[in-house]
Amino acid sequence: MNRLSCFLLTIALIVGCSNALWEKNSVHFKSSLRAGNTLRIRCISNDDDLGVHLLSPGQTYEFSFHDSILKTYFDCTLDQGPNFSFHVSFTAYKSGGGIIRYGKTNFWDAREDGMYFTHGEEAPKLEYKWTHV
């Protein structure tokens, strides 16, 4: 076996073992909208379409995953209000190529004025305002 094959096999084994040993990353969404206002969420990545999820006020939705060795991202579109007429799209999670993270948590809270973000260690901060479409 040549050196390149040995190197690639070693990298594959390290990545495979790391997925089994280390904590997954996660993205959490919470609806803090007023009563009767449904939040619609759809997230996609370079590998997956997580489908559409509907949240009533107070409900949560979360998903977890391991970073790819190349690049990991989840782009999400959220809608709320009458006929889902208020909209926002953003990258809910992103990691750079070559940097693999473990146990990273992104918390997103949908409020009447927009989407708030925190990693859980600080108070949530307004990141994106709703756009009327």
mmCIF file of C-alpha atoms in Angstrom:
data_model
loop_
_atom_site.group_PDB
_atom_site.id
_atom_site.type_symbol
_atom_site.label_atom_id
_atom_site.label_comp_id
_atom_site.label_asym_id
_atom_site.label_seq_id
_atom_site.Cartn_x
_atom_site.Cartn_y
_atom_site.Cartn_z
ATOM 1 C CA MET A 1 0.000 0.000 0.000
ATOM 2 C CA ASN A 2 1.447 3.390 -0.922
ATOM 3 C CA ARG A 3 1.804 6.316 1.495
ATOM 4 C CA LEU A 4 -1.210 8.201 0.137
ATOM 5 C CA SER A 5 -3.472 5.187 0.629
ATOM 6 C CA CYS A 6 -2.182 4.726 4.183
ATOM 7 C CA PHE A 7 -2.733 8.398 4.923
ATOM 8 C CA LEU A 8 -6.300 8.361 3.559
ATOM 9 C CA LEU A 9 -7.120 5.171 5.468
ATOM 10 C CA THR A 10 -5.793 6.733 8.684
ATOM 11 C CA ILE A 11 -7.876 9.892 8.171
ATOM 12 C CA ALA A 12 -10.995 7.799 7.453
ATOM 13 C CA LEU A 13 -10.471 5.787 10.645
ATOM 14 C CA ILE A 14 -9.928 8.922 12.734
ATOM 15 C CA VAL A 15 -13.077 10.576 11.371
ATOM 16 C CA GLY A 16 -15.097 7.375 11.781
ATOM 17 C CA CYS A 17 -13.968 6.916 15.377
ATOM 18 C CA SER A 18 -14.536 10.581 16.193
ATOM 19 C CA ASN A 19 -18.176 10.345 15.090
ATOM 20 C CA ALA A 20 -18.740 7.521 17.553
ATOM 21 C CA LEU A 21 -16.814 9.044 20.469
ATOM 22 C CA TRP A 22 -17.552 12.763 20.549
ATOM 23 C CA GLU A 23 -20.726 14.682 21.196
ATOM 24 C CA LYS A 24 -22.802 15.811 18.230
ATOM 25 C CA ASN A 25 -23.414 19.463 17.385
ATOM 26 C CA SER A 26 -27.006 20.675 17.569
ATOM 27 C CA VAL A 27 -29.362 23.400 16.421
ATOM 28 C CA HIS A 28 -32.412 24.275 18.530
ATOM 29 C CA PHE A 29 -35.417 26.370 17.547
ATOM 30 C CA LYS A 30 -38.020 27.705 19.963
ATOM 31 C CA SER A 31 -41.228 29.541 19.133
ATOM 32 C CA SER A 32 -41.818 32.462 21.495
ATOM 33 C CA LEU A 33 -44.475 33.900 19.200
ATOM 34 C CA ARG A 34 -47.839 35.045 20.534
ATOM 35 C CA ALA A 35 -50.721 32.593 20.916
ATOM 36 C CA GLY A 36 -52.219 31.354 17.654
ATOM 37 C CA ASN A 37 -49.126 32.215 15.611
ATOM 38 C CA THR A 38 -47.523 29.150 13.974
ATOM 39 C CA LEU A 39 -43.832 29.053 13.071
ATOM 40 C CA ARG A 40 -42.831 27.131 9.922
ATOM 41 C CA ILE A 41 -39.208 25.925 9.701
ATOM 42 C CA ARG A 42 -37.350 24.287 6.830
ATOM 43 C CA CYS A 43 -33.606 23.569 6.994
ATOM 44 C CA ILE A 44 -31.299 22.105 4.370
ATOM 45 C CA SER A 45 -27.604 21.266 4.337
ATOM 46 C CA ASN A 46 -25.118 20.158 1.751
ATOM 47 C CA ASP A 47 -26.311 16.574 2.444
ATOM 48 C CA ASP A 48 -29.861 16.722 3.839
ATOM 49 C CA ASP A 49 -33.265 18.359 3.537
ATOM 50 C CA LEU A 50 -34.792 18.128 7.017
ATOM 51 C CA GLY A 51 -38.315 18.868 5.768
ATOM 52 C CA VAL A 52 -40.939 21.282 7.059
ATOM 53 C CA HIS A 53 -41.695 21.554 10.784
ATOM 54 C CA LEU A 54 -44.560 23.549 12.316
ATOM 55 C CA LEU A 55 -44.261 24.905 15.861
ATOM 56 C CA SER A 56 -46.962 26.375 18.053
ATOM 57 C CA PRO A 57 -45.935 28.985 20.628
ATOM 58 C CA GLY A 58 -43.790 27.381 23.335
ATOM 59 C CA GLN A 59 -42.816 24.376 21.213
ATOM 60 C CA THR A 60 -39.270 23.485 20.197
ATOM 61 C CA TYR A 61 -37.581 21.670 17.322
ATOM 62 C CA GLU A 62 -33.991 20.481 17.301
ATOM 63 C CA PHE A 63 -31.616 18.352 15.278
ATOM 64 C CA SER A 64 -28.086 17.090 15.864
ATOM 65 C CA PHE A 65 -25.224 16.032 13.621
ATOM 66 C CA HIS A 66 -21.482 15.569 13.300
ATOM 67 C CA ASP A 67 -19.419 18.036 11.275
ATOM 68 C CA SER A 68 -18.173 16.924 7.887
ATOM 69 C CA ILE A 69 -14.432 17.002 7.343
ATOM 70 C CA LEU A 70 -15.039 19.320 4.378
ATOM 71 C CA LYS A 71 -17.771 21.790 5.381
ATOM 72 C CA THR A 72 -21.024 21.642 7.311
ATOM 73 C CA TYR A 73 -23.864 24.144 7.088
ATOM 74 C CA PHE A 74 -27.610 24.312 7.648
ATOM 75 C CA ASP A 75 -29.495 27.052 5.825
ATOM 76 C CA CYS A 76 -32.964 27.623 7.253
ATOM 77 C CA THR A 77 -36.077 29.434 6.106
ATOM 78 C CA LEU A 78 -38.674 30.437 8.691
ATOM 79 C CA ASP A 79 -42.135 31.897 8.149
ATOM 80 C CA GLN A 80 -44.829 33.079 10.549
ATOM 81 C CA GLY A 81 -47.866 35.322 10.800
ATOM 82 C CA PRO A 82 -51.096 35.362 8.794
ATOM 83 C CA ASN A 83 -50.629 33.153 5.710
ATOM 84 C CA PHE A 84 -46.950 32.847 6.751
ATOM 85 C CA SER A 85 -46.415 36.357 5.391
ATOM 86 C CA PHE A 86 -43.382 37.164 7.592
ATOM 87 C CA HIS A 87 -40.160 35.541 6.436
ATOM 88 C CA VAL A 88 -36.479 35.175 7.272
ATOM 89 C CA SER A 89 -33.685 33.001 5.808
ATOM 90 C CA PHE A 90 -30.250 32.526 7.355
ATOM 91 C CA THR A 91 -27.475 30.028 8.040
ATOM 92 C CA ALA A 92 -28.357 28.431 11.382
ATOM 93 C CA TYR A 93 -25.054 26.522 11.619
ATOM 94 C CA LYS A 94 -21.772 26.683 9.731
ATOM 95 C CA SER A 95 -18.321 25.200 10.179
ATOM 96 C CA GLY A 96 -15.297 25.740 7.998
ATOM 97 C CA GLY A 97 -13.477 23.071 6.077
ATOM 98 C CA GLY A 98 -10.852 21.216 8.060
ATOM 99 C CA ILE A 99 -12.146 22.393 11.447
ATOM 100 C CA ILE A 100 -14.351 19.764 13.045
ATOM 101 C CA ARG A 101 -16.347 20.860 16.091
ATOM 102 C CA TYR A 102 -17.940 18.675 18.752
ATOM 103 C CA GLY A 103 -20.750 19.598 21.124
ATOM 104 C CA LYS A 104 -21.424 23.044 19.629
ATOM 105 C CA THR A 105 -24.989 24.211 20.251
ATOM 106 C CA ASN A 106 -26.832 26.994 18.423
ATOM 107 C CA PHE A 107 -30.084 28.234 19.994
ATOM 108 C CA TRP A 108 -32.554 30.208 17.859
ATOM 109 C CA ASP A 109 -35.642 31.827 19.415
ATOM 110 C CA ALA A 110 -38.452 33.125 17.167
ATOM 111 C CA ARG A 111 -40.015 36.247 18.674
ATOM 112 C CA GLU A 112 -42.459 38.783 17.280
ATOM 113 C CA ASP A 113 -39.681 41.163 16.170
ATOM 114 C CA GLY A 114 -37.278 38.549 14.737
ATOM 115 C CA MET A 115 -34.878 35.691 15.357
ATOM 116 C CA TYR A 116 -32.682 35.740 18.455
ATOM 117 C CA PHE A 117 -29.456 33.760 18.775
ATOM 118 C CA THR A 118 -27.249 32.418 21.562
ATOM 119 C CA HIS A 119 -24.838 29.545 22.195
ATOM 120 C CA GLY A 120 -26.522 29.228 25.616
ATOM 121 C CA GLU A 121 -23.853 31.002 27.633
ATOM 122 C CA GLU A 122 -25.040 34.559 27.019
ATOM 123 C CA ALA A 123 -28.395 36.315 26.686
ATOM 124 C CA PRO A 124 -30.023 35.847 23.250
ATOM 125 C CA LYS A 125 -29.383 38.704 20.833
ATOM 126 C CA LEU A 126 -31.574 39.831 17.928
ATOM 127 C CA GLU A 127 -29.841 38.602 14.751
ATOM 128 C CA TYR A 128 -32.508 38.809 12.021
ATOM 129 C CA LYS A 129 -35.740 40.791 11.661
ATOM 130 C CA TRP A 130 -38.802 39.416 9.903
ATOM 131 C CA THR A 131 -39.448 40.597 6.349
ATOM 132 C CA HIS A 132 -43.040 41.047 5.203
ATOM 133 C CA VAL A 133 -43.602 39.299 1.860
#
